[in-house]
mmCIF file of C-alpha atoms and ligand atoms in Angstrom:
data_model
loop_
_atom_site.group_PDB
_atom_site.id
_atom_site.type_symbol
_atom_site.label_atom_id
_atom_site.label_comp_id
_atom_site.label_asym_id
_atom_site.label_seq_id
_atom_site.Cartn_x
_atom_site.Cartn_y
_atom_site.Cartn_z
ATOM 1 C CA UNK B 9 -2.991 -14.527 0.806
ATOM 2 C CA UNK B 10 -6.101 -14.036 -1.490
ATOM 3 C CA UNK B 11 -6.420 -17.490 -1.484
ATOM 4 C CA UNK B 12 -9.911 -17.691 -3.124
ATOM 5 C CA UNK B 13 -8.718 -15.541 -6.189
ATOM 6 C CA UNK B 14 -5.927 -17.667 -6.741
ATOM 7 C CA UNK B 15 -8.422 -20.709 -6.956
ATOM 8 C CA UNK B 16 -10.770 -19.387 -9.051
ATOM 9 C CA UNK B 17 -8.369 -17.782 -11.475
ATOM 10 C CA UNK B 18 -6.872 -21.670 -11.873
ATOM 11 C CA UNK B 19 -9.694 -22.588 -11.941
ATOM 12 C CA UNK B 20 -10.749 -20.725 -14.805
ATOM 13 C CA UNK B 21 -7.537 -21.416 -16.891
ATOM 14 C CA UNK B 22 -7.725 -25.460 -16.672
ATOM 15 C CA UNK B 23 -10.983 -24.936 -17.913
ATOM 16 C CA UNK B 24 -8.808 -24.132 -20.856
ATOM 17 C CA UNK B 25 -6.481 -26.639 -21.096
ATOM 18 C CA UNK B 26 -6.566 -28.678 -24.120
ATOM 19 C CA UNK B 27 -8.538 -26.670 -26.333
ATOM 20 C CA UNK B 28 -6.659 -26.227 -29.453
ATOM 21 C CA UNK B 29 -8.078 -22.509 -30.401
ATOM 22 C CA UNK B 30 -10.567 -19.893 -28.539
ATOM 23 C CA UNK B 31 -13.169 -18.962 -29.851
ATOM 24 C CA UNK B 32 -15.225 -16.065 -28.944
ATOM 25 C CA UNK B 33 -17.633 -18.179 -26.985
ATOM 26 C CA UNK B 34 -14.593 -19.416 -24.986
ATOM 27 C CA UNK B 35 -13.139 -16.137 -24.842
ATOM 28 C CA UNK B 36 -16.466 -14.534 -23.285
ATOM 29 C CA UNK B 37 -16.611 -17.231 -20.916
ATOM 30 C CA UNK B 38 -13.411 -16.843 -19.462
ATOM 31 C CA UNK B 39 -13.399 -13.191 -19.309
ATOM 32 C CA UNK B 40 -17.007 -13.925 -16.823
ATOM 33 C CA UNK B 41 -14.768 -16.415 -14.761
ATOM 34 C CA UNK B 42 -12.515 -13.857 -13.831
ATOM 35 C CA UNK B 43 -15.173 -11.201 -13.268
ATOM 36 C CA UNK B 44 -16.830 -13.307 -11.101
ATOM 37 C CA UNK B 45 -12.996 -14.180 -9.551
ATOM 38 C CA UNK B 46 -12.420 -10.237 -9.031
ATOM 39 C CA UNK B 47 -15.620 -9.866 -7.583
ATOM 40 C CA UNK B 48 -15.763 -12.034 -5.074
ATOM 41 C CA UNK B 49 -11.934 -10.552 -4.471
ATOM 42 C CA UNK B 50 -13.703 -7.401 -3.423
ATOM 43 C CA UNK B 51 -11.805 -5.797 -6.215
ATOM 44 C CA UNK B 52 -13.695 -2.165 -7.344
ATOM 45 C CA UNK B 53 -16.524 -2.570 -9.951
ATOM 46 C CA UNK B 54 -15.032 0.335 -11.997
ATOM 47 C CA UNK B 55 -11.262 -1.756 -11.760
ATOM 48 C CA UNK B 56 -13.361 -4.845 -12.638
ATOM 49 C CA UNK B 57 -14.712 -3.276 -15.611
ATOM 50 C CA UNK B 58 -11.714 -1.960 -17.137
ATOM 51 C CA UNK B 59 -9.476 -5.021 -16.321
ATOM 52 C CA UNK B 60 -12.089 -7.529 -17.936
ATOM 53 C CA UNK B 61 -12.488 -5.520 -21.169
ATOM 54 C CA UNK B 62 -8.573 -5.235 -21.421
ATOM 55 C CA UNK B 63 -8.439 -9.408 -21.003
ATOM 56 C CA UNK B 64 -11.290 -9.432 -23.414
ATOM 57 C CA UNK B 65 -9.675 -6.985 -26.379
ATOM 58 C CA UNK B 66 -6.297 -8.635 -25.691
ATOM 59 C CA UNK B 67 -7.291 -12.222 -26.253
ATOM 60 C CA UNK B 68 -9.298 -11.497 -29.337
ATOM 61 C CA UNK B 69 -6.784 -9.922 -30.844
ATOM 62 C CA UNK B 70 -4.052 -11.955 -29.894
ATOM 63 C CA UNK B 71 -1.988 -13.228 -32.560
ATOM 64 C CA UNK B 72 -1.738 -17.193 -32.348
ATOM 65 C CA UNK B 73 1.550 -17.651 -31.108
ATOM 66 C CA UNK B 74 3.057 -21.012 -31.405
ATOM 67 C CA UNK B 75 5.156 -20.857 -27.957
ATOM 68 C CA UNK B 76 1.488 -20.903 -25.943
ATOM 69 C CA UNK B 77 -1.028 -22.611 -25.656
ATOM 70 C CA UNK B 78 -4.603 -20.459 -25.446
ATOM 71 C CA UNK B 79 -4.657 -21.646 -21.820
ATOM 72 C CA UNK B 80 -0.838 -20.115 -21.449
ATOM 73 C CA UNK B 81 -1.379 -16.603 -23.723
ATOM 74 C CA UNK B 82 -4.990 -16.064 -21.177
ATOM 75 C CA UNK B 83 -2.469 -16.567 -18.057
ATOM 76 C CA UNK B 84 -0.048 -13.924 -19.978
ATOM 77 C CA UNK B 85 -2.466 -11.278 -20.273
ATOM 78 C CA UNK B 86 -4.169 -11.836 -17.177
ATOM 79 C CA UNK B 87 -1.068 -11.154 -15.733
ATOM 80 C CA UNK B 88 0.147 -8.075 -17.463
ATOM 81 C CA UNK B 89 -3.455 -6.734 -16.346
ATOM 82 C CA UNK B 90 -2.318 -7.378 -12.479
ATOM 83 C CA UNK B 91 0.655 -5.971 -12.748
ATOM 84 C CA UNK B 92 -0.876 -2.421 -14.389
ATOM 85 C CA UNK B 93 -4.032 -2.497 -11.545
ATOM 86 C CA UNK B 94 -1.142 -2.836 -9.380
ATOM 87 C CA UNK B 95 0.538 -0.224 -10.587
ATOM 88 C CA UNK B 96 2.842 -1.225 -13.220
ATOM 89 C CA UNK B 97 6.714 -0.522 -11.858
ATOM 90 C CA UNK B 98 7.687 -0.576 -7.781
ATOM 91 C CA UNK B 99 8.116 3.019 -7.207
ATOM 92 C CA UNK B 100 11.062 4.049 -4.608
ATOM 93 C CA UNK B 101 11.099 6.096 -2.126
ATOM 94 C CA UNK B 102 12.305 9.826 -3.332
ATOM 95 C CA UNK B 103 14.812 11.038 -0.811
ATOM 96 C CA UNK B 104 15.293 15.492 -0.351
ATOM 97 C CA UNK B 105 18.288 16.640 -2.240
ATOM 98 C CA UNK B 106 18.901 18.583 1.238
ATOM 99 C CA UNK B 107 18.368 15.693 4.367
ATOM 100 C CA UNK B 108 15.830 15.397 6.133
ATOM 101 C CA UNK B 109 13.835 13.795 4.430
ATOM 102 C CA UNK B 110 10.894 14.360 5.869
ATOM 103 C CA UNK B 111 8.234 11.398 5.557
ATOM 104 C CA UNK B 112 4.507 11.705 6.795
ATOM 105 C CA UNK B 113 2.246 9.170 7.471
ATOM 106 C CA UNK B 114 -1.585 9.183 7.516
ATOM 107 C CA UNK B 115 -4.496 6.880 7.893
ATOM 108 C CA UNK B 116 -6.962 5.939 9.858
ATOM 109 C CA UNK B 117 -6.431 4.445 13.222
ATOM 110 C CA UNK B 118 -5.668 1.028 13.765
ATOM 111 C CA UNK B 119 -4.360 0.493 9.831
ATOM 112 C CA UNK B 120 -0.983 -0.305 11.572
ATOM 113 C CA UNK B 121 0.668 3.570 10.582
ATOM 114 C CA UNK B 122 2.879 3.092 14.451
ATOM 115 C CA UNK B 123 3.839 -0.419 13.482
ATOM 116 C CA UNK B 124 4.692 0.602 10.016
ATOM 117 C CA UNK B 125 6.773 3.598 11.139
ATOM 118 C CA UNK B 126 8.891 1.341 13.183
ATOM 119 C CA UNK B 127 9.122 -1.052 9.865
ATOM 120 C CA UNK B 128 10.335 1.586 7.796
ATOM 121 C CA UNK B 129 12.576 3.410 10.408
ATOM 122 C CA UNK B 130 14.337 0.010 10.784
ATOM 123 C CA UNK B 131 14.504 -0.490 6.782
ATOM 124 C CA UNK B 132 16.075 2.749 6.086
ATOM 125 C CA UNK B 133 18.332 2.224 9.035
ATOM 126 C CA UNK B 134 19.523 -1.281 7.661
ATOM 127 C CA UNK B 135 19.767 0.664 4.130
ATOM 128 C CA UNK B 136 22.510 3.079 5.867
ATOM 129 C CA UNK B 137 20.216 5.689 6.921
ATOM 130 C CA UNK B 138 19.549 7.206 9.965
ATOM 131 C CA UNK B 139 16.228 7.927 10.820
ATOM 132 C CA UNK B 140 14.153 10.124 13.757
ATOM 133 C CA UNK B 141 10.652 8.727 14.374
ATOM 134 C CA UNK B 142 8.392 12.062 15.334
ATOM 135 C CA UNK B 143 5.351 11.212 17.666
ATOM 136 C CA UNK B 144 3.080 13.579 16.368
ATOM 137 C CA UNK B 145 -0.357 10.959 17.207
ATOM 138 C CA UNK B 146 -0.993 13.203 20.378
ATOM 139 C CA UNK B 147 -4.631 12.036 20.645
ATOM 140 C CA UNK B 148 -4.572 8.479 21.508
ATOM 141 C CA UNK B 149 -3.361 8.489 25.070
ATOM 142 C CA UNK B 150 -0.784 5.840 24.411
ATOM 143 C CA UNK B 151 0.232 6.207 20.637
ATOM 144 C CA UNK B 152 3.347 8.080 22.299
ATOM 145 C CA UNK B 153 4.476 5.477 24.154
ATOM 146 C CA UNK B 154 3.997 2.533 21.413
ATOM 147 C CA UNK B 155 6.025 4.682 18.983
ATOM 148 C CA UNK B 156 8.779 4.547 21.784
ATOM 149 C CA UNK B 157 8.449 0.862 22.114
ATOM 150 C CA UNK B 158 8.481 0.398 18.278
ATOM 151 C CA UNK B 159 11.680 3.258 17.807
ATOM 152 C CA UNK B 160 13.620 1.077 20.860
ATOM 153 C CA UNK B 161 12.966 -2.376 18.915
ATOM 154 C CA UNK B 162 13.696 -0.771 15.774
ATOM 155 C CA UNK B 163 17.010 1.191 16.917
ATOM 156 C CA UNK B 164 15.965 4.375 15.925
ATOM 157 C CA UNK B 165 15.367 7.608 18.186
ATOM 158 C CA UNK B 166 12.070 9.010 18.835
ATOM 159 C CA UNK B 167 11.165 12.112 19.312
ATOM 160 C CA UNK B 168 8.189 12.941 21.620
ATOM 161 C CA UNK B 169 7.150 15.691 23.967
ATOM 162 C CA UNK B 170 7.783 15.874 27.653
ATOM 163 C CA UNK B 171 5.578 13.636 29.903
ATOM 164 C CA UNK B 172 3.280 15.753 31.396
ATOM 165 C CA UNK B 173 4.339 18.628 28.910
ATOM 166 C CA UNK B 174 0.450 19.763 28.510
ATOM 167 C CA UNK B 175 -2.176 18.941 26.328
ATOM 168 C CA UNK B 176 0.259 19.063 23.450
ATOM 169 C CA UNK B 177 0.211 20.386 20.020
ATOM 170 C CA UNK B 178 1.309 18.103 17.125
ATOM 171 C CA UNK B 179 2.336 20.679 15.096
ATOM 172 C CA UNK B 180 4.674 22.208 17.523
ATOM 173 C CA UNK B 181 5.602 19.105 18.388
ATOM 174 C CA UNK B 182 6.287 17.984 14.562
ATOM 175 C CA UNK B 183 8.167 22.417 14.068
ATOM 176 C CA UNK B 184 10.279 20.991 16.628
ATOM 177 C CA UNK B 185 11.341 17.596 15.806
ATOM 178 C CA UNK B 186 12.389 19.059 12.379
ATOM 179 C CA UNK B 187 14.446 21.447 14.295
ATOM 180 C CA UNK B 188 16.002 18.534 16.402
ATOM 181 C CA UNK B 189 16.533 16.462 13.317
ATOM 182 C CA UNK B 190 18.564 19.182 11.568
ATOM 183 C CA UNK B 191 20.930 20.008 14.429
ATOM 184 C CA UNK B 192 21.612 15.954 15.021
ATOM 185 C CA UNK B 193 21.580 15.464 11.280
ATOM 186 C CA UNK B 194 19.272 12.773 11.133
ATOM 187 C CA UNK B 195 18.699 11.961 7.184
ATOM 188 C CA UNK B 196 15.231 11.022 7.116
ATOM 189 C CA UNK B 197 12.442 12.182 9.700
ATOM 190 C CA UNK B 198 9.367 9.900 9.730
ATOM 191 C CA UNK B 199 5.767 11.595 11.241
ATOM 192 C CA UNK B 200 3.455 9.309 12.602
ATOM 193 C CA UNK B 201 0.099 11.307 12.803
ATOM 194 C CA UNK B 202 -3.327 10.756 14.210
ATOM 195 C CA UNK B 203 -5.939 8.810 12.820
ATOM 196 C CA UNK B 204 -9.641 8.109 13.736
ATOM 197 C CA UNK B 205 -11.474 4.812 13.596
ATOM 198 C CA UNK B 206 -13.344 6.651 10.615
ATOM 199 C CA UNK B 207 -12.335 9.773 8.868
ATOM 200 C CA UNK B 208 -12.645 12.813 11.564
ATOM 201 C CA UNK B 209 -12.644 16.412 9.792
ATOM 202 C CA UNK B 210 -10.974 17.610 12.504
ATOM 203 C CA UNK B 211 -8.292 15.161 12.446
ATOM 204 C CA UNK B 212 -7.642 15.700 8.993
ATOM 205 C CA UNK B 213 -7.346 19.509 9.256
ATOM 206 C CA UNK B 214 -5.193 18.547 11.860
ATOM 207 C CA UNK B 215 -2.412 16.466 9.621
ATOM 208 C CA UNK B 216 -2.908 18.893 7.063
ATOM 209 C CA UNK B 217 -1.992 21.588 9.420
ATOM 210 C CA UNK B 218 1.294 18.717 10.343
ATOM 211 C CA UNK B 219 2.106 18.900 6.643
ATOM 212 C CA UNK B 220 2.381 22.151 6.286
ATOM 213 C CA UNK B 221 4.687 22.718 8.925
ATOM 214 C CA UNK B 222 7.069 19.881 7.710
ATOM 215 C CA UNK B 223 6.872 20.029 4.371
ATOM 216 C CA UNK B 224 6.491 15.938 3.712
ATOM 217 C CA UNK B 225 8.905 15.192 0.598
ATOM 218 C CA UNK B 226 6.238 11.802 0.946
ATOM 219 C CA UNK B 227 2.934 11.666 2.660
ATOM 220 C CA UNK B 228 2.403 7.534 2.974
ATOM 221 C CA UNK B 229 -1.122 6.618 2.889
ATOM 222 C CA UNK B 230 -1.576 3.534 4.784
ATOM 223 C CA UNK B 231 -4.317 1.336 4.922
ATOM 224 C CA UNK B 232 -5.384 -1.993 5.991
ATOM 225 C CA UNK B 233 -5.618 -4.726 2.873
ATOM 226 C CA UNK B 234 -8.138 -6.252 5.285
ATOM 227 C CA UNK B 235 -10.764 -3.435 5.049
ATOM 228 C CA UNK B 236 -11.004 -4.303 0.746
ATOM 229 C CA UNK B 237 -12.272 -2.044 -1.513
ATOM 230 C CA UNK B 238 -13.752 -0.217 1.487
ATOM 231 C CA UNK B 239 -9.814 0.995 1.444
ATOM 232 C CA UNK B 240 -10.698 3.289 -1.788
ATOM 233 C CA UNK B 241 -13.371 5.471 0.023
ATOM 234 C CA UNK B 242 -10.987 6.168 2.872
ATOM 235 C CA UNK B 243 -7.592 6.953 -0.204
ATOM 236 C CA UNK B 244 -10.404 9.315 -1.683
ATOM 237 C CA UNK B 245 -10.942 10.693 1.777
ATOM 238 C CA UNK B 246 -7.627 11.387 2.574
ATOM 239 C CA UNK B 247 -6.298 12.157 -0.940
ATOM 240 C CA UNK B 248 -8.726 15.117 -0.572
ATOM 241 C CA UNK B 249 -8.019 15.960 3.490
ATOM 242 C CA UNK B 250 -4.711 15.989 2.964
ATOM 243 C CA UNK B 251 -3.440 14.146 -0.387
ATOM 244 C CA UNK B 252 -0.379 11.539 -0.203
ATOM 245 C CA UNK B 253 2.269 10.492 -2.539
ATOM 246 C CA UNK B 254 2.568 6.643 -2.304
ATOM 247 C CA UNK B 255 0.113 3.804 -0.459
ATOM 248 C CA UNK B 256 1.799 1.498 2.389
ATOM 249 C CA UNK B 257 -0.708 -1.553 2.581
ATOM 250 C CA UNK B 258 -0.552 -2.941 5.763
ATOM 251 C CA UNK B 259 -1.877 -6.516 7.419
ATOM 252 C CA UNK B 260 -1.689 -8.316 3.766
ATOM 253 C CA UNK B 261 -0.970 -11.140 5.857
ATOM 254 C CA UNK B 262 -4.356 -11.292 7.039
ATOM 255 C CA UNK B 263 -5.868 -10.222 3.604
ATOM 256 C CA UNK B 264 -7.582 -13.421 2.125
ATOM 257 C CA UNK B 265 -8.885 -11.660 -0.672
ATOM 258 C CA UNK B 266 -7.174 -8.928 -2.707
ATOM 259 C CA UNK B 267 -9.755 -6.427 -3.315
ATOM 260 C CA UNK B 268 -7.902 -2.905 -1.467
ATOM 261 C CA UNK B 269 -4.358 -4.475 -3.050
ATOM 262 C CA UNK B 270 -6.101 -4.987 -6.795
ATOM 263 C CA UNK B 271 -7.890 -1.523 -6.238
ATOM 264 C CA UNK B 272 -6.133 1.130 -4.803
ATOM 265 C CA UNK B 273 -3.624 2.090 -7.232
ATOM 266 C CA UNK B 274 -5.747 2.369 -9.836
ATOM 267 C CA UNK B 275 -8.367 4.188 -7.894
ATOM 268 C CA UNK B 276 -6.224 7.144 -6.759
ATOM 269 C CA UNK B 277 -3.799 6.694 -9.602
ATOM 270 C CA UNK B 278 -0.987 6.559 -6.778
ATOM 271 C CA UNK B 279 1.659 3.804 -6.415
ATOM 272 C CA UNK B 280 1.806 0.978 -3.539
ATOM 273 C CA UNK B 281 5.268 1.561 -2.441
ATOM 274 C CA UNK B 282 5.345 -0.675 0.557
ATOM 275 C CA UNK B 283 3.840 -3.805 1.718
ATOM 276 C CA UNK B 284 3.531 -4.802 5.561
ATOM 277 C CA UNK B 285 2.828 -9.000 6.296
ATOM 278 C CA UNK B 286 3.206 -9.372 9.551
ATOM 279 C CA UNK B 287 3.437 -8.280 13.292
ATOM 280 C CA UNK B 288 7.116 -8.608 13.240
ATOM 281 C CA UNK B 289 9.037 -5.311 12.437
ATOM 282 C CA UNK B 290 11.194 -7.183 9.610
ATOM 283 C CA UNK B 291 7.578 -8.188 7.527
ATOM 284 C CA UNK B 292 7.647 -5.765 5.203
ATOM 285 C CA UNK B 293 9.255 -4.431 1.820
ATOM 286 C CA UNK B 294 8.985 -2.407 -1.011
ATOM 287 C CA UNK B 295 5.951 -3.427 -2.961
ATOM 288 C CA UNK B 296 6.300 -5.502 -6.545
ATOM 289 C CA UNK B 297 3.372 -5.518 -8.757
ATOM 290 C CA UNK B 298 5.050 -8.066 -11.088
ATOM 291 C CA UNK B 299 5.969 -10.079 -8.194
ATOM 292 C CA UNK B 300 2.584 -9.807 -6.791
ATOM 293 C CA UNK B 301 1.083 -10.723 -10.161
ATOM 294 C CA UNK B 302 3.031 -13.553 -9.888
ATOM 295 C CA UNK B 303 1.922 -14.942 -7.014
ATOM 296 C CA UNK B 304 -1.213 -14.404 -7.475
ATOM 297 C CA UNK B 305 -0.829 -16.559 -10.409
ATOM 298 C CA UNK B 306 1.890 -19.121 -9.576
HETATM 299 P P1 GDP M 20 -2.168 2.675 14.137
HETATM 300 O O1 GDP M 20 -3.330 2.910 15.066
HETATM 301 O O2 GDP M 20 -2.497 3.077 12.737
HETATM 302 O O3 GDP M 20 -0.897 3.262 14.624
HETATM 303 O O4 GDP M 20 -1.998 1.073 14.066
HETATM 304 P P2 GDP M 20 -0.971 0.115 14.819
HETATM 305 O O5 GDP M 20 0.385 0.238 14.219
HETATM 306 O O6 GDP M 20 -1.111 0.281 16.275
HETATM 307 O O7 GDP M 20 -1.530 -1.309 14.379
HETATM 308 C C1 GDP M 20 -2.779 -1.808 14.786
HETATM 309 C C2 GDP M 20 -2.686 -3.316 15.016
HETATM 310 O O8 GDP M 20 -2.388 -3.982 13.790
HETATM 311 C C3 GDP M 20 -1.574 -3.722 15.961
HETATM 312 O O9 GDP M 20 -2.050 -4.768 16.761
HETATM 313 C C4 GDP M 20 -0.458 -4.216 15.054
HETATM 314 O O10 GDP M 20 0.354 -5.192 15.675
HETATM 315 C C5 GDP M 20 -1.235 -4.803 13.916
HETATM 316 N N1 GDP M 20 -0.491 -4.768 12.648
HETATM 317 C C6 GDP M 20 0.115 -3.714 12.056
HETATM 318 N N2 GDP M 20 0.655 -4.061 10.871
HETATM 319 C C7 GDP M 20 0.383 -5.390 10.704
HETATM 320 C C8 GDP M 20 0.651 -6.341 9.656
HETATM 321 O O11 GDP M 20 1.251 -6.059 8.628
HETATM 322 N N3 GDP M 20 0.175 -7.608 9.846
HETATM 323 C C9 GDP M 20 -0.511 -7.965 10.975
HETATM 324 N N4 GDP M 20 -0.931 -9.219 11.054
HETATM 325 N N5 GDP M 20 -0.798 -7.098 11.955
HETATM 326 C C10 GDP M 20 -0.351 -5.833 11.832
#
């Protein structure tokens, strides 16, 4: 996982080892290596910008501390600067005061929103919860019937409409798995929604139409870390179609280089709150900037 950042950014701080002080030659050169580094990460040229000039004012102004070595104090500040364009603390997931909790999730299809609602359905459910999964994806003709696959493997009930119950209408569908959820006192209802291979106005008016008959206490965003900083256009897309609360980046496992992870939050100025590596219902967990930092670093 965004192996070639990891590289250069070493890369960049042996370059560094054994110089006694930095000066502002050093210091400019450096901050280059890791614009070039974040760059080639397919990290957001506005992210880019801002990151390098924090590096840059930081390590000028950096009082010569005897614990670190210049090589050491660049690695410290490079990493505070991950952890804040990765959004600074893990945010958790806010539950209703009154259950259900009703969680919504949007994206585009494909960026793994029917794998990720088994994931999280089986999370809360290890957590003590107990979860409904809502097949509201009514478009794909067999988004139903992978959300049933994922609920069994997961343990978690699923509501869907009637084979052969008509067309169907998600929102109806979503009015009366809320209804179903209250009366069997499930604590936390979990939407999967449509999604297009590209954003579809009609689609969106569609799961905005969804959230506004379940009243989402969080709308999860999710996108594939794959896509890069191509993930930003689509947040902006659906921050605007139908806004979100919190960013689920999904197939990290496949992401060799960083650039939706290192761009997102600050983009849309809304947290990652869960991560998804793998195919396997169990690869995936709250998301960590400062653990992410550090491995990005380590
Ligand atoms: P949806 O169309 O948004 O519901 O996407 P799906 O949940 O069907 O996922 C699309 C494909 O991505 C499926 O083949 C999933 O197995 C795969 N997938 C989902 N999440 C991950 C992940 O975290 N890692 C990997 N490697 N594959 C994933």
């Amino acid at each position: 996982m965004f192996d070639t950042l990891q590289d250069r950014l070493q890369a960049t701080f042996r370059n560094l080892r054994g110089k006694g002080r930095l000066s502002d030659a050093d210091i400019d050169a450096t901050v280059r290596e890791i614009r070039l580094a974040l760059l080639e990460a397919d990290v957001n040229l506005a992210v880019v910008k801002e990151f390098t000039a924090a590096v840059r004012d930081q390590a000028r102004g950096a009082e010569l501390s005897q614990a670190l070595n210049p090589a050491q104090q660049i690695i410290k500040i490079v990493n505070a600067q991950l952890v804040e364009v990765l959004g600074g603390q893990a945010r958790q997931l806010r539950f209703a005061k009154t259950p259900p909790t009703v969680i919504m999730l949007a994206g585009l299809q494909g960026s793994g929103k029917t794998t990720l609602a088994g994931k999280l359905s089986l999370w809360l459910r290890q957590r003590g919860h107990t979860p409904m999964l809502v097949a509201a994806d009514l478009q794909r003709p067999n988004a139903v019937n992978q959300l049933q696959i994922v609920g069994q493997r997961a343990g978690v009930p699923v509501f869907a409409p009637e084979p052969g119950n008509g067309v169907g209408d998600p929102v109806a569908v979503a009015r009366a798995a809320m209804d179903e959820a209250r009366r069997k006192l499930y604590d936390t209802v979990i939407v999967d929604t449509a999604g297009r291979l590209g954003v579809d106005a009609e689609l969106m008016a569609q799961a905005a139409d969804i959230r506004d008959a379940v009243h989402p206490d969080e709308i999860l965003f999710v996108v594939d870390a794959m896509i890069g900083q191509d993930a930003v256009n689509t947040a902006n897309a659906f921050a605007e179609g139908v806004g979100f609360d919190g960013v689920v980046l999904s197939k990290l496992d496949g992401d060799a280089r960083g650039g939706a992870a290192l761009s997102i939050a600050k983009v849309t100025g809304k947290p990652i709150m869960f991560a998804s590596n793998g195919e396997a219902l169990t690869d995936f967990d709250l998301f960590h900037p400062d653990r992410m930092a550090s491995r990005i670093l380590d």
